Coordinates of C-alpha atoms in Angstrom, one line a residue:
Chain A
X1013 CA -92.3 -13.9 32.4
X1014 CA -91.0 -11.3 30.1
X1015 CA -88.9 -14.2 28.5
X1016 CA -91.9 -16.5 28.2
X1017 CA -93.7 -13.7 26.2
X1018 CA -90.7 -13.0 24.1
X1019 CA -90.3 -16.5 23.3
X1020 CA -94.2 -16.9 22.3
X1021 CA -93.9 -13.9 19.9
X1022 CA -90.7 -15.4 18.4
X1023 CA -92.5 -18.6 17.6
X1024 CA -95.3 -16.7 15.8
X1025 CA -92.7 -14.7 13.9
X1026 CA -90.8 -17.7 13.0
X1027 CA -94.0 -19.4 11.6
X1028 CA -94.7 -16.4 9.3
X1029 CA -91.2 -16.2 8.2
X1030 CA -91.3 -19.9 7.2
X1031 CA -94.5 -19.4 5.3
X1032 CA -92.5 -16.5 3.5
X1033 CA -94.6 -13.8 4.6
X1034 CA -93.4 -10.3 5.1
X1035 CA -92.9 -9.9 8.9
X1036 CA -94.1 -6.2 9.6
X1037 CA -93.5 -5.0 13.3
X1038 CA -95.2 -7.5 15.6
X1039 CA -95.5 -4.9 18.2
X1040 CA -91.9 -4.4 19.3
X1041 CA -89.8 -1.6 17.9
X1042 CA -85.9 -1.8 18.6
X1043 CA -85.8 0.5 21.6
X1044 CA -88.8 -1.2 23.4
X1045 CA -87.2 -4.5 22.5
X1046 CA -83.9 -3.8 23.8
X1047 CA -85.8 -2.5 27.2
X1048 CA -87.5 -6.0 27.1
X1049 CA -84.2 -7.9 27.1
X1050 CA -82.9 -5.8 29.8
X1051 CA -85.3 -7.5 32.0
X1052 CA -84.4 -10.9 30.2
X1053 CA -82.8 -13.5 32.3
X1054 CA -79.1 -13.5 32.3
X1055 CA -79.2 -17.3 31.6
X1056 CA -79.4 -18.1 28.1
X1057 CA -82.3 -20.6 28.0
X1058 CA -82.7 -22.9 25.0
X1059 CA -79.8 -21.4 22.9
X1060 CA -79.7 -21.3 19.4
X1061 CA -76.1 -22.3 19.3
X1062 CA -74.3 -23.6 22.3
X1063 CA -70.4 -23.9 22.1
X1064 CA -69.0 -26.3 24.4
X1065 CA -65.4 -26.5 25.3
X1066 CA -64.6 -25.4 21.6
X1067 CA -60.9 -25.0 20.5
X1068 CA -60.0 -23.8 17.1
X1069 CA -56.7 -24.9 15.7
X1070 CA -54.8 -23.9 12.6
X1071 CA -52.4 -26.9 11.9
X1072 CA -50.6 -27.4 15.6
X1073 CA -51.5 -23.7 16.5
X1074 CA -54.3 -23.2 19.0
X1075 CA -56.0 -19.9 18.0
X1076 CA -58.9 -20.2 20.3
X1077 CA -58.8 -22.1 23.7
X1078 CA -61.7 -23.9 25.6
X1079 CA -64.7 -21.5 24.7
X1080 CA -68.1 -22.1 26.2
X1081 CA -70.7 -19.9 25.0
X1082 CA -74.3 -20.2 24.3
X1083 CA -76.0 -17.9 21.9
X1084 CA -79.6 -16.7 22.4
X1085 CA -82.2 -17.0 20.0
X1086 CA -83.2 -13.6 18.3
X1087 CA -80.7 -11.7 20.0
X1088 CA -77.6 -9.9 19.1
X1089 CA -74.4 -11.4 20.5
X1090 CA -71.5 -9.2 20.0
X1091 CA -67.7 -10.5 20.2
X1092 CA -65.3 -7.8 21.2
X1093 CA -61.6 -7.9 22.1
X1094 CA -58.3 -6.7 20.8
X1095 CA -56.9 -7.9 17.5
X1096 CA -55.4 -11.5 17.3
X1097 CA -57.7 -12.8 19.9
X1098 CA -59.6 -15.2 17.8
X1099 CA -63.1 -13.7 17.6
X1100 CA -63.3 -13.8 13.8
X1101 CA -61.9 -17.2 14.0
X1102 CA -64.3 -18.5 16.5
X1103 CA -67.4 -16.9 14.4
X1104 CA -66.1 -18.8 11.4
X1105 CA -66.4 -22.1 13.2
X1106 CA -70.3 -21.4 13.5
X1107 CA -71.0 -22.0 9.9
X1108 CA -68.0 -24.3 9.1
X1109 CA -66.1 -21.3 7.0
X1110 CA -63.1 -22.8 8.8
X1111 CA -63.3 -25.7 6.7
X1112 CA -61.9 -24.0 3.8
X1113 CA -58.7 -23.0 5.5
X1114 CA -56.2 -26.0 5.1
X1115 CA -55.4 -27.5 8.5
X1116 CA -57.9 -25.6 10.5
X1117 CA -59.8 -27.9 12.7
X1118 CA -62.3 -27.6 15.8
X1119 CA -62.3 -29.6 19.0
X1120 CA -65.3 -29.6 21.1
X1121 CA -68.7 -29.2 20.4
X1122 CA -70.6 -26.7 18.4
X1123 CA -74.1 -27.6 19.1
X1124 CA -76.8 -26.0 16.6
X1125 CA -80.3 -26.7 18.1
X1126 CA -78.4 -29.7 20.0
X1127 CA -77.0 -31.0 16.8
X1128 CA -73.0 -31.0 16.9
X1129 CA -72.4 -29.3 13.5
X1130 CA -68.8 -30.8 13.5
X1131 CA -70.4 -34.4 13.9
X1132 CA -69.6 -37.1 11.3
X1133 CA -72.6 -37.0 9.1
X1134 CA -73.0 -33.3 9.2
X1135 CA -73.3 -31.8 5.7
X1136 CA -71.4 -28.2 5.9
X1137 CA -73.3 -27.0 3.1
X1138 CA -76.8 -27.6 5.1
X1139 CA -75.0 -25.6 7.8
X1140 CA -74.2 -22.9 5.7
X1141 CA -77.9 -22.7 4.3
X1142 CA -78.9 -22.1 8.0
X1143 CA -76.1 -20.0 9.3
X1144 CA -75.3 -17.2 6.7
X1145 CA -72.5 -14.7 6.9
X1146 CA -71.6 -11.2 6.3
X1147 CA -68.1 -10.4 5.8
X1148 CA -65.8 -7.6 6.8
X1149 CA -65.3 -6.3 3.4
X1150 CA -68.4 -6.1 1.4
X1151 CA -68.1 -8.9 -1.4
X1152 CA -71.0 -8.3 -3.8
X1153 CA -70.7 -11.0 -6.7
X1154 CA -69.7 -9.4 -10.2
X1155 CA -73.3 -9.5 -11.2
X1156 CA -76.5 -7.3 -11.3
X1157 CA -78.3 -6.3 -8.0
X1158 CA -81.0 -8.6 -8.8
X1159 CA -78.8 -11.7 -9.5
X1160 CA -76.7 -11.0 -6.2
X1161 CA -79.7 -11.5 -4.3
X1162 CA -81.4 -14.3 -6.6
X1163 CA -77.8 -16.1 -6.4
X1164 CA -78.7 -17.6 -3.2
X1165 CA -82.3 -18.7 -3.8
X1166 CA -81.3 -20.2 -7.0
X1167 CA -78.5 -22.4 -5.9
X1168 CA -81.3 -23.6 -3.3
X1169 CA -83.7 -24.5 -6.1
X1170 CA -86.2 -21.9 -5.4
X1171 CA -88.5 -21.4 -8.6
X1172 CA -88.2 -18.8 -10.9
X1173 CA -91.7 -17.4 -10.3
X1174 CA -90.9 -16.5 -6.5
X1175 CA -87.9 -14.9 -7.6
X1176 CA -89.0 -11.2 -8.0
X1177 CA -90.9 -11.5 -4.7
X1178 CA -87.7 -12.8 -2.8
X1179 CA -85.5 -10.1 -4.3
X1180 CA -87.9 -7.3 -3.5
X1181 CA -88.6 -8.6 0.0
X1182 CA -84.9 -9.3 0.8
X1183 CA -83.8 -5.8 -0.4
X1184 CA -86.7 -4.3 1.5
X1185 CA -85.9 -5.9 4.8
X1186 CA -82.2 -4.8 4.2
X1187 CA -83.4 -0.9 3.8
X1188 CA -81.9 -0.9 0.3
X1189 CA -84.9 -1.4 -1.9
X1190 CA -85.9 2.4 -2.2
X1191 CA -82.5 2.9 -3.3
X1192 CA -81.9 0.2 -5.9
X1193 CA -85.4 -0.6 -7.1
X1194 CA -84.9 1.2 -10.4
X1195 CA -81.6 -0.4 -11.2
X1196 CA -81.8 -3.8 -10.3
X1197 CA -79.9 -4.7 -13.3
X1198 CA -76.9 -2.8 -12.6
X1199 CA -73.8 -4.2 -11.3
X1200 CA -73.7 -4.9 -7.5
X1201 CA -70.2 -3.5 -7.5
X1202 CA -71.2 -0.2 -8.9
X1203 CA -72.9 0.6 -5.5
X1204 CA -71.2 2.5 -2.5
X1205 CA -69.3 0.5 0.1
X1206 CA -72.6 0.8 2.8
X1207 CA -75.1 0.0 0.0
X1208 CA -72.8 -3.0 -1.0
X1209 CA -72.9 -4.1 2.5
X1210 CA -76.4 -3.9 2.8
X1211 CA -76.9 -5.8 -0.5
X1212 CA -74.7 -8.6 1.4
X1213 CA -77.0 -8.4 4.2
X1214 CA -79.9 -8.8 1.6
X1215 CA -78.4 -11.6 -0.3
X1216 CA -78.1 -13.3 3.2
X1217 CA -81.5 -12.7 4.0
X1218 CA -82.7 -13.9 0.8
X1219 CA -81.9 -17.7 1.7
X1220 CA -83.9 -17.0 5.0
X1221 CA -81.1 -18.3 7.4
X1222 CA -81.7 -18.9 11.1
X1223 CA -78.7 -17.2 12.2
X1224 CA -76.6 -14.4 10.6
X1225 CA -73.0 -14.0 11.3
X1226 CA -71.3 -10.7 11.0
X1227 CA -67.5 -10.3 11.0
X1228 CA -67.1 -6.8 11.5
X1229 CA -69.7 -5.6 9.1
X1230 CA -68.8 -1.8 9.6
X1231 CA -65.2 -2.1 9.6
X1232 CA -64.8 -0.5 5.9
X1233 CA -67.6 1.8 6.2
X1234 CA -68.1 5.5 7.2
X1235 CA -70.3 6.6 10.2
X1236 CA -73.2 7.3 8.4
X1237 CA -73.4 4.0 6.6
X1238 CA -72.4 2.3 9.8
X1239 CA -75.4 3.7 11.6
X1240 CA -77.5 2.5 8.8
X1241 CA -76.4 -1.1 9.0
X1242 CA -76.4 -1.0 13.0
X1243 CA -80.3 0.1 12.6
X1244 CA -80.9 -2.6 10.1
X1245 CA -79.3 -5.1 12.6
X1246 CA -81.7 -4.2 15.3
X1247 CA -84.8 -4.6 12.9
X1248 CA -83.5 -8.1 11.8
X1249 CA -82.8 -9.0 15.4
X1250 CA -86.5 -9.4 15.9
X1251 CA -86.5 -12.4 13.1
X1252 CA -82.9 -13.5 13.1
X1253 CA -80.3 -14.4 15.7
X1254 CA -77.3 -12.2 15.1
X1255 CA -73.6 -12.7 16.0
X1256 CA -71.3 -9.8 15.3
X1257 CA -67.6 -9.4 15.7
X1258 CA -66.7 -5.7 16.2
X1259 CA -63.8 -3.7 16.9
X1260 CA -66.0 -0.9 18.0
X1261 CA -67.3 -1.1 21.6
X1262 CA -69.6 1.8 21.3
X1263 CA -71.1 -0.4 18.4
X1264 CA -71.3 -3.6 20.7
X1265 CA -72.9 -1.1 23.6
X1266 CA -75.4 0.2 21.0
X1267 CA -76.7 -3.1 19.3
X1268 CA -75.7 -6.2 21.3
X1269 CA -78.1 -7.7 23.9
X1270 CA -75.3 -9.8 25.0
X1271 CA -71.6 -9.3 24.9
X1272 CA -68.6 -11.9 24.8
X1273 CA -65.2 -10.3 25.6
X1274 CA -62.2 -12.0 24.4
X1275 CA -58.4 -11.7 24.9
X1276 CA -55.2 -13.1 23.8
X1277 CA -53.6 -15.1 26.6
X1278 CA -49.8 -16.0 26.4
X1279 CA -48.9 -19.4 27.6
X1280 CA -45.9 -21.0 29.2
X1281 CA -44.3 -21.3 25.6
X1282 CA -45.0 -17.8 24.7
X1283 CA -47.5 -18.8 22.3
X1284 CA -50.7 -16.8 22.2
X1285 CA -54.4 -18.3 22.4
X1286 CA -57.7 -16.5 22.2
X1287 CA -59.8 -16.9 25.4
X1288 CA -63.2 -15.9 26.4
X1289 CA -62.9 -13.9 29.3
X1290 CA -66.4 -12.5 30.0
X1291 CA -69.8 -13.3 28.7
X1292 CA -72.9 -11.5 30.1
X1293 CA -75.8 -9.1 29.1
X1294 CA -74.1 -6.0 27.2
X1295 CA -75.0 -3.4 29.9
X1296 CA -73.4 -5.6 32.5
X1297 CA -70.2 -6.0 30.6
X1298 CA -69.8 -2.3 30.3
X1299 CA -71.3 -1.4 33.6
X1300 CA -69.8 -3.8 35.8
X1301 CA -67.0 -5.4 33.9
X1302 CA -64.2 -7.6 35.3
X1303 CA -60.8 -6.3 35.5
X1304 CA -59.4 -7.3 32.1
X1305 CA -62.5 -6.4 30.6
X1306 CA -62.5 -3.1 32.1
X1307 CA -58.9 -2.2 30.8
X1308 CA -60.1 -3.0 27.4
X1309 CA -63.3 -1.1 27.5
X1310 CA -62.0 1.8 29.0
X1311 CA -59.1 2.1 26.4
X1312 CA -56.2 1.0 28.6
X1313 CA -55.2 -1.6 26.0
X1314 CA -56.4 -3.0 22.8
Chain B
X158 CA -35.0 25.2 20.0
X159 CA -33.7 26.6 16.6
X160 CA -34.4 24.9 13.4
X161 CA -31.7 22.5 12.1
X162 CA -31.8 24.1 8.7
X163 CA -31.4 27.6 8.5
X164 CA -31.6 29.0 4.9
X165 CA -29.5 32.0 4.4
X166 CA -30.1 34.0 1.0
X167 CA -29.9 32.5 -2.3
X168 CA -28.4 29.3 -0.7
X169 CA -31.8 27.5 -1.1
X170 CA -32.5 28.4 -4.3
X171 CA -29.1 27.2 -5.6
X172 CA -29.2 24.1 -3.6
X173 CA -32.7 23.0 -5.1
X174 CA -31.4 24.1 -8.7
X175 CA -32.3 21.4 -11.2
X176 CA -29.2 20.5 -12.9
X177 CA -30.8 17.6 -15.0
X178 CA -30.4 14.0 -14.4
X179 CA -26.8 12.9 -13.6
X180 CA -24.7 11.5 -16.6
X181 CA -24.9 8.1 -15.4
X182 CA -28.7 8.1 -14.9
X183 CA -28.9 9.2 -18.8
X184 CA -26.3 6.7 -19.7
X185 CA -28.1 3.7 -18.2
X186 CA -31.4 5.0 -19.7
X187 CA -30.0 4.8 -23.1
X188 CA -28.3 1.6 -22.5
X189 CA -31.9 0.1 -21.5
X190 CA -33.4 1.6 -24.7
X191 CA -30.9 0.1 -27.0
X192 CA -31.8 -3.3 -25.5
X193 CA -35.3 -2.5 -26.5
X194 CA -34.5 -1.2 -30.0
X195 CA -32.6 -4.5 -31.1
X196 CA -36.3 -6.3 -30.5
X197 CA -38.1 -3.4 -32.2
X198 CA -35.6 -2.9 -35.0
X199 CA -35.6 -6.7 -35.8
X200 CA -39.3 -6.9 -36.0
X201 CA -39.9 -3.9 -38.2
X202 CA -36.9 -4.9 -40.6
X203 CA -38.5 -8.4 -40.7
X204 CA -42.0 -7.1 -41.6
X205 CA -40.8 -4.7 -44.1
X206 CA -38.7 -7.1 -45.7
X207 CA -41.4 -9.8 -45.9
X208 CA -43.9 -7.3 -47.0
X209 CA -41.7 -5.9 -50.0
X210 CA -40.8 -9.4 -51.0
X211 CA -44.3 -11.1 -50.9
X212 CA -46.6 -7.8 -51.6
X213 CA -46.8 -8.7 -55.4
X214 CA -48.4 -12.0 -54.7
X215 CA -50.7 -10.8 -52.0
X216 CA -53.7 -11.1 -54.5
X217 CA -56.9 -13.2 -54.4
X218 CA -55.1 -16.1 -56.0
X219 CA -53.3 -16.7 -52.9
X220 CA -56.4 -18.1 -51.1
X221 CA -58.6 -18.9 -54.1
X222 CA -56.1 -21.5 -55.6
X223 CA -54.5 -24.6 -54.9
X224 CA -50.6 -25.1 -54.8
X225 CA -48.9 -25.9 -58.1
X226 CA -45.4 -27.1 -58.5
X227 CA -45.4 -26.3 -62.2
X228 CA -47.2 -22.8 -62.5
X229 CA -46.0 -20.7 -59.6
X230 CA -47.9 -18.0 -61.2
X231 CA -51.3 -19.6 -60.7
X232 CA -50.3 -21.5 -57.3
X233 CA -52.5 -20.5 -54.2
X234 CA -52.5 -21.9 -50.7
X235 CA -56.1 -22.5 -50.2
X236 CA -55.4 -26.0 -49.1
X237 CA -52.9 -24.9 -46.4
X238 CA -55.3 -22.3 -45.2
X239 CA -58.1 -24.4 -44.9
X240 CA -55.9 -27.1 -43.4
X241 CA -54.7 -24.6 -40.8
X242 CA -58.3 -23.6 -40.0
X243 CA -59.2 -27.1 -39.7
X244 CA -56.3 -28.2 -37.3
X245 CA -56.7 -25.1 -35.0
X246 CA -60.4 -25.1 -34.5
X247 CA -60.1 -28.9 -33.5
X248 CA -57.2 -27.9 -31.5
X249 CA -59.1 -25.2 -29.6
X250 CA -61.9 -27.9 -29.0
X251 CA -59.8 -30.5 -27.8
X252 CA -57.4 -28.3 -25.5
X253 CA -59.6 -25.7 -24.2
X254 CA -61.9 -28.0 -21.9
X255 CA -59.1 -30.2 -21.0
X256 CA -56.9 -27.3 -19.9
X257 CA -59.7 -25.7 -18.1
X258 CA -60.6 -28.7 -16.1
X259 CA -57.0 -29.3 -15.3
X260 CA -56.7 -25.4 -14.0
X261 CA -59.8 -25.9 -12.1
X262 CA -58.4 -29.1 -10.4
X263 CA -55.2 -27.3 -9.7
X264 CA -56.6 -24.2 -8.1
X265 CA -59.8 -25.2 -6.6
X266 CA -59.3 -28.6 -5.5
X267 CA -55.5 -29.1 -5.2
X268 CA -53.7 -28.9 -2.1
X269 CA -50.1 -27.1 -2.6
X270 CA -49.0 -28.8 0.4
X271 CA -49.9 -32.3 -0.9
X272 CA -46.6 -34.0 -2.6
X273 CA -48.6 -35.3 -5.6
X274 CA -50.0 -31.8 -6.5
X275 CA -46.8 -30.1 -6.2
X276 CA -44.9 -32.5 -8.6
X277 CA -48.0 -32.2 -11.1
X278 CA -47.6 -28.4 -10.8
X279 CA -44.0 -28.6 -11.7
X280 CA -44.1 -30.8 -14.5
X281 CA -46.9 -28.5 -16.0
X282 CA -44.4 -25.8 -16.0
X283 CA -41.6 -27.7 -17.3
X284 CA -44.0 -29.2 -20.2
X285 CA -44.5 -25.5 -21.4
X286 CA -40.7 -25.4 -22.0
X287 CA -40.4 -28.7 -23.9
X288 CA -39.2 -28.1 -27.5
X289 CA -42.3 -28.8 -29.9
X290 CA -40.1 -31.3 -32.2
X291 CA -40.5 -33.5 -29.0
X292 CA -44.1 -33.5 -29.3
X293 CA -43.6 -34.4 -32.7
X294 CA -42.1 -37.3 -31.8
X295 CA -44.7 -38.2 -29.3
X296 CA -47.5 -37.6 -31.6
X297 CA -46.0 -39.9 -34.3
X298 CA -45.3 -42.7 -32.1
X299 CA -48.2 -42.8 -30.0
X300 CA -51.2 -41.1 -31.8
X301 CA -50.4 -41.5 -35.5
X302 CA -49.1 -45.1 -35.1
X303 CA -50.3 -46.5 -31.6
X304 CA -53.6 -45.2 -32.0
X305 CA -53.4 -45.7 -35.7
X306 CA -54.9 -42.0 -36.5
X307 CA -52.5 -41.8 -39.2
X308 CA -51.4 -38.6 -41.0
X309 CA -54.8 -36.8 -40.4
X310 CA -56.0 -33.6 -39.1
X311 CA -56.9 -35.1 -35.9
X312 CA -53.4 -36.4 -35.3
X313 CA -51.9 -32.9 -35.9
X314 CA -54.8 -31.3 -33.6
X315 CA -54.3 -33.8 -30.8
X316 CA -50.7 -33.3 -30.9
X317 CA -50.8 -29.6 -31.0
X318 CA -53.4 -29.8 -28.0
X319 CA -50.5 -31.5 -25.9
X320 CA -48.3 -29.0 -27.2
X321 CA -50.5 -25.9 -25.9
X322 CA -51.9 -27.7 -23.1
X323 CA -49.4 -26.2 -20.5
X324 CA -49.8 -22.9 -21.7
X325 CA -53.6 -23.1 -21.3
X326 CA -53.4 -24.7 -18.1
X327 CA -50.9 -22.0 -16.8
X328 CA -53.0 -18.9 -17.9
X329 CA -56.4 -20.6 -17.0
X330 CA -55.0 -21.0 -13.5
X331 CA -54.1 -17.2 -13.1
X332 CA -57.4 -16.3 -14.4
X333 CA -59.1 -18.3 -11.9
X334 CA -56.7 -17.3 -9.0
X335 CA -57.4 -13.7 -10.0
X336 CA -61.0 -14.4 -8.8
X337 CA -61.1 -13.2 -4.8
X338 CA -61.4 -15.4 -2.4
X339 CA -64.2 -13.4 -1.0
X340 CA -66.2 -14.3 -3.9
X341 CA -66.0 -17.9 -3.3
X342 CA -66.3 -17.4 0.4
X343 CA -69.6 -15.3 -0.2
X344 CA -70.8 -18.1 -2.6
X345 CA -70.2 -20.7 0.0
X346 CA -71.7 -19.0 2.9
X347 CA -75.1 -18.9 1.1
X348 CA -75.1 -22.6 1.2
X349 CA -73.8 -23.2 -2.5
X350 CA -71.7 -26.1 -3.2
X351 CA -68.3 -26.1 -4.3
X352 CA -69.1 -27.0 -7.9
X353 CA -72.1 -24.3 -7.8
X354 CA -69.5 -21.7 -6.6
X355 CA -67.0 -22.8 -9.5
X356 CA -69.7 -22.9 -12.1
X357 CA -71.7 -20.0 -11.2
X358 CA -69.3 -17.7 -9.8
X359 CA -65.7 -18.6 -10.5
X360 CA -65.5 -19.8 -14.1
X361 CA -67.9 -16.6 -15.2
X362 CA -65.5 -14.1 -13.6
X363 CA -62.4 -15.9 -15.5
X364 CA -63.5 -16.5 -18.7
X365 CA -62.3 -13.6 -20.2
X366 CA -58.6 -14.5 -18.8
X367 CA -59.2 -17.9 -20.0
X368 CA -60.0 -17.1 -23.3
X369 CA -57.3 -14.5 -23.8
X370 CA -54.7 -17.3 -22.5
X371 CA -56.2 -19.8 -24.9
X372 CA -56.1 -17.6 -27.9
X373 CA -52.6 -16.7 -27.2
X374 CA -52.0 -20.4 -26.8
X375 CA -53.6 -21.2 -30.1
X376 CA -51.8 -18.5 -32.1
X377 CA -48.5 -20.1 -30.9
X378 CA -50.3 -23.6 -32.3
X379 CA -50.9 -21.9 -35.6
X380 CA -47.6 -21.0 -36.4
X381 CA -46.0 -24.5 -35.4
X382 CA -44.4 -26.5 -38.4
X383 CA -41.9 -28.7 -36.7
X384 CA -44.3 -31.1 -35.0
X385 CA -46.5 -31.4 -38.0
X386 CA -43.5 -32.1 -40.5
X387 CA -42.6 -35.1 -38.2
X388 CA -46.3 -35.9 -38.0
X389 CA -46.4 -36.3 -41.9
X390 CA -48.3 -33.4 -42.8
X391 CA -48.1 -33.6 -46.7
X392 CA -46.1 -31.0 -48.1
X393 CA -47.9 -30.9 -51.4
X394 CA -51.5 -31.2 -51.3
X395 CA -54.2 -29.8 -53.8
X396 CA -57.6 -30.4 -51.8
X397 CA -59.1 -29.0 -48.8
X398 CA -59.6 -31.3 -45.7
X399 CA -63.2 -32.8 -45.7
X400 CA -63.1 -34.1 -41.8
X401 CA -61.0 -34.9 -39.1
X402 CA -59.5 -38.0 -40.9
X403 CA -58.5 -36.3 -44.1
X404 CA -55.0 -35.6 -45.1
X405 CA -53.8 -31.8 -44.6
X406 CA -51.2 -29.4 -44.8
X407 CA -50.9 -26.0 -42.8
X408 CA -49.7 -22.6 -43.7
X409 CA -46.4 -22.9 -42.0
X410 CA -45.6 -26.1 -43.8
X411 CA -46.6 -24.7 -47.1
X412 CA -44.2 -21.9 -46.6
X413 CA -41.7 -24.3 -45.7
X414 CA -42.3 -26.4 -49.2
X415 CA -42.2 -23.0 -51.1
X416 CA -39.1 -21.8 -49.5
X417 CA -37.2 -24.8 -50.3
X418 CA -38.1 -24.6 -54.1
X419 CA -35.5 -23.6 -56.3
X420 CA -37.6 -21.0 -58.4
X421 CA -37.6 -17.4 -57.4
X422 CA -41.6 -17.2 -58.1
X423 CA -42.1 -19.5 -55.2
X424 CA -39.9 -17.3 -52.7
X425 CA -42.5 -14.6 -53.3
X426 CA -45.3 -16.9 -52.8
X427 CA -43.7 -18.0 -49.5
X428 CA -43.6 -14.4 -48.3
X429 CA -47.0 -13.7 -49.4
X430 CA -48.1 -16.7 -47.3
X431 CA -45.8 -15.4 -44.5
X432 CA -47.6 -12.0 -44.7
X433 CA -51.2 -13.7 -44.4
X434 CA -50.0 -16.0 -41.5
X435 CA -48.6 -12.9 -39.8
X436 CA -51.8 -11.0 -40.3
X437 CA -53.8 -13.8 -38.8
X438 CA -51.5 -14.1 -35.7
X439 CA -51.8 -10.3 -35.0
X440 CA -55.8 -10.5 -35.5
X441 CA -55.8 -13.4 -32.9
X442 CA -53.4 -11.5 -30.5
X443 CA -55.3 -8.3 -31.0
X444 CA -58.6 -10.0 -30.1
X445 CA -56.9 -11.5 -27.2
X446 CA -55.7 -8.1 -25.9
X447 CA -59.3 -7.0 -26.7
X448 CA -60.9 -9.5 -24.4
X449 CA -58.4 -8.7 -21.8
X450 CA -59.1 -5.0 -21.6
X451 CA -62.7 -5.2 -22.2
X452 CA -63.5 -7.6 -19.3
X453 CA -60.7 -6.5 -17.0
X454 CA -62.2 -6.2 -13.5
X455 CA -60.7 -4.4 -10.6
X456 CA -61.9 -5.9 -7.5

């Protein structure tokens, strides 16, 4: 029942987003929404992204082995696990960023609204326009703050007259507008690390993606900047589907609706492969973890 | 547990006493400095010698008048200066786009694991080391004769373009490589195409480095005499080039011409033109350094 209501609400939100309106609180604040999710079903119905038997290879090396994972719409899904377990690698297969690495390839199906993004007649550029990404290290372009935001809409051919509105709206949504509105023509690289990362999030929002991938977005930030990004993620989750890789389990517990736990398994030839161990609602992962997950989240390894 | 090291009285002070660098250390340092001085002394001696020799003729007649065999006191090098400008500007127009395009291909599209790309890469390095006279022979055989462009500005510019192209490619590649991958990834993740990423992110960020490399390459081209001698740059010419198909001479060749004259006055003229050429080179290099420092970016 709750799920149904949520879905309806999301459709409304989606429509208003598409019409370019600013979406202002559709009645759900972050905590209330999190409470709503608690009651949400364990099963992800109608996933935005659905991984089916996905393997990721670098040349002959199988970095990620057989992952089945649905990503629920307008929720935050966190990937946790020790270093080298393929979380980031898997994340980069969501928007075909792995294409840029020579020798990288994906087997299995990565279904985006039912379409395999690795299908023969799928344009990776079109995938990336719908599945945005925020990187571990803030990577603002060496341009003005305005041009950083306007870059995406410009390459997508949005008209010049919309640009001021898009920039203001994106920066507002990324909770950065008040800090930078008087210096939009200054370099984006002159901002602090936390501001740079919010600039990158704003840049991502500016092209209005469906999904936002975040690869350890707070790894290079201090706790205050991290808290701001986490608040921001909760707000953005009202309109966007977010997938975040994090090393910080408290972060996963704080922000994520669902959590996937990965680990590196050593096979017979002494080669490490990333595997998905457990995927569930975040509170279930943290309250009733399986054995190996428990060892990790309680700090016995990782 | 007792401390491993128990200082007694003045022992510590004595142990830590600075007795200056050991003799070997000082000797080595002087040896290295001696190596450096060979270069510096030679350069300074050269500059002083040329300046003293050519100073009397460093007058406006040098760039106002045309060369003359009979009247060294009235002779100038205007045709050579204008010829150099024509040739170098044309060279820049040809070699920069070609070099940058090649560099973009190698950096952004080339795959270092592919055999063909590796062969191309190694050969570009080799080409940079080919003596300029060899390019002169190539220019003479192919550009001047086979393409029938003759002994003209365009022949010289094409030949010099070939000569400096490897340097332009190598320095442009370095500038392009200095743009961090995270910028490309950021652009591509927004749904930009590869071409948009290169045109709107990579190139603007690497233009200062590319320009610096190109200027240094052109400053090599402006001082070249050997290939142009083969190409038949006319050693005695009393008019400025008026187009790409015009005959020409350039400053190094004018210097060569004057030096091979027997009369003392021409030696002075040659030295004066040397000063002018060195000054132009210095200005070009200084501009390259200025560009590099002004736009140097720490990522």
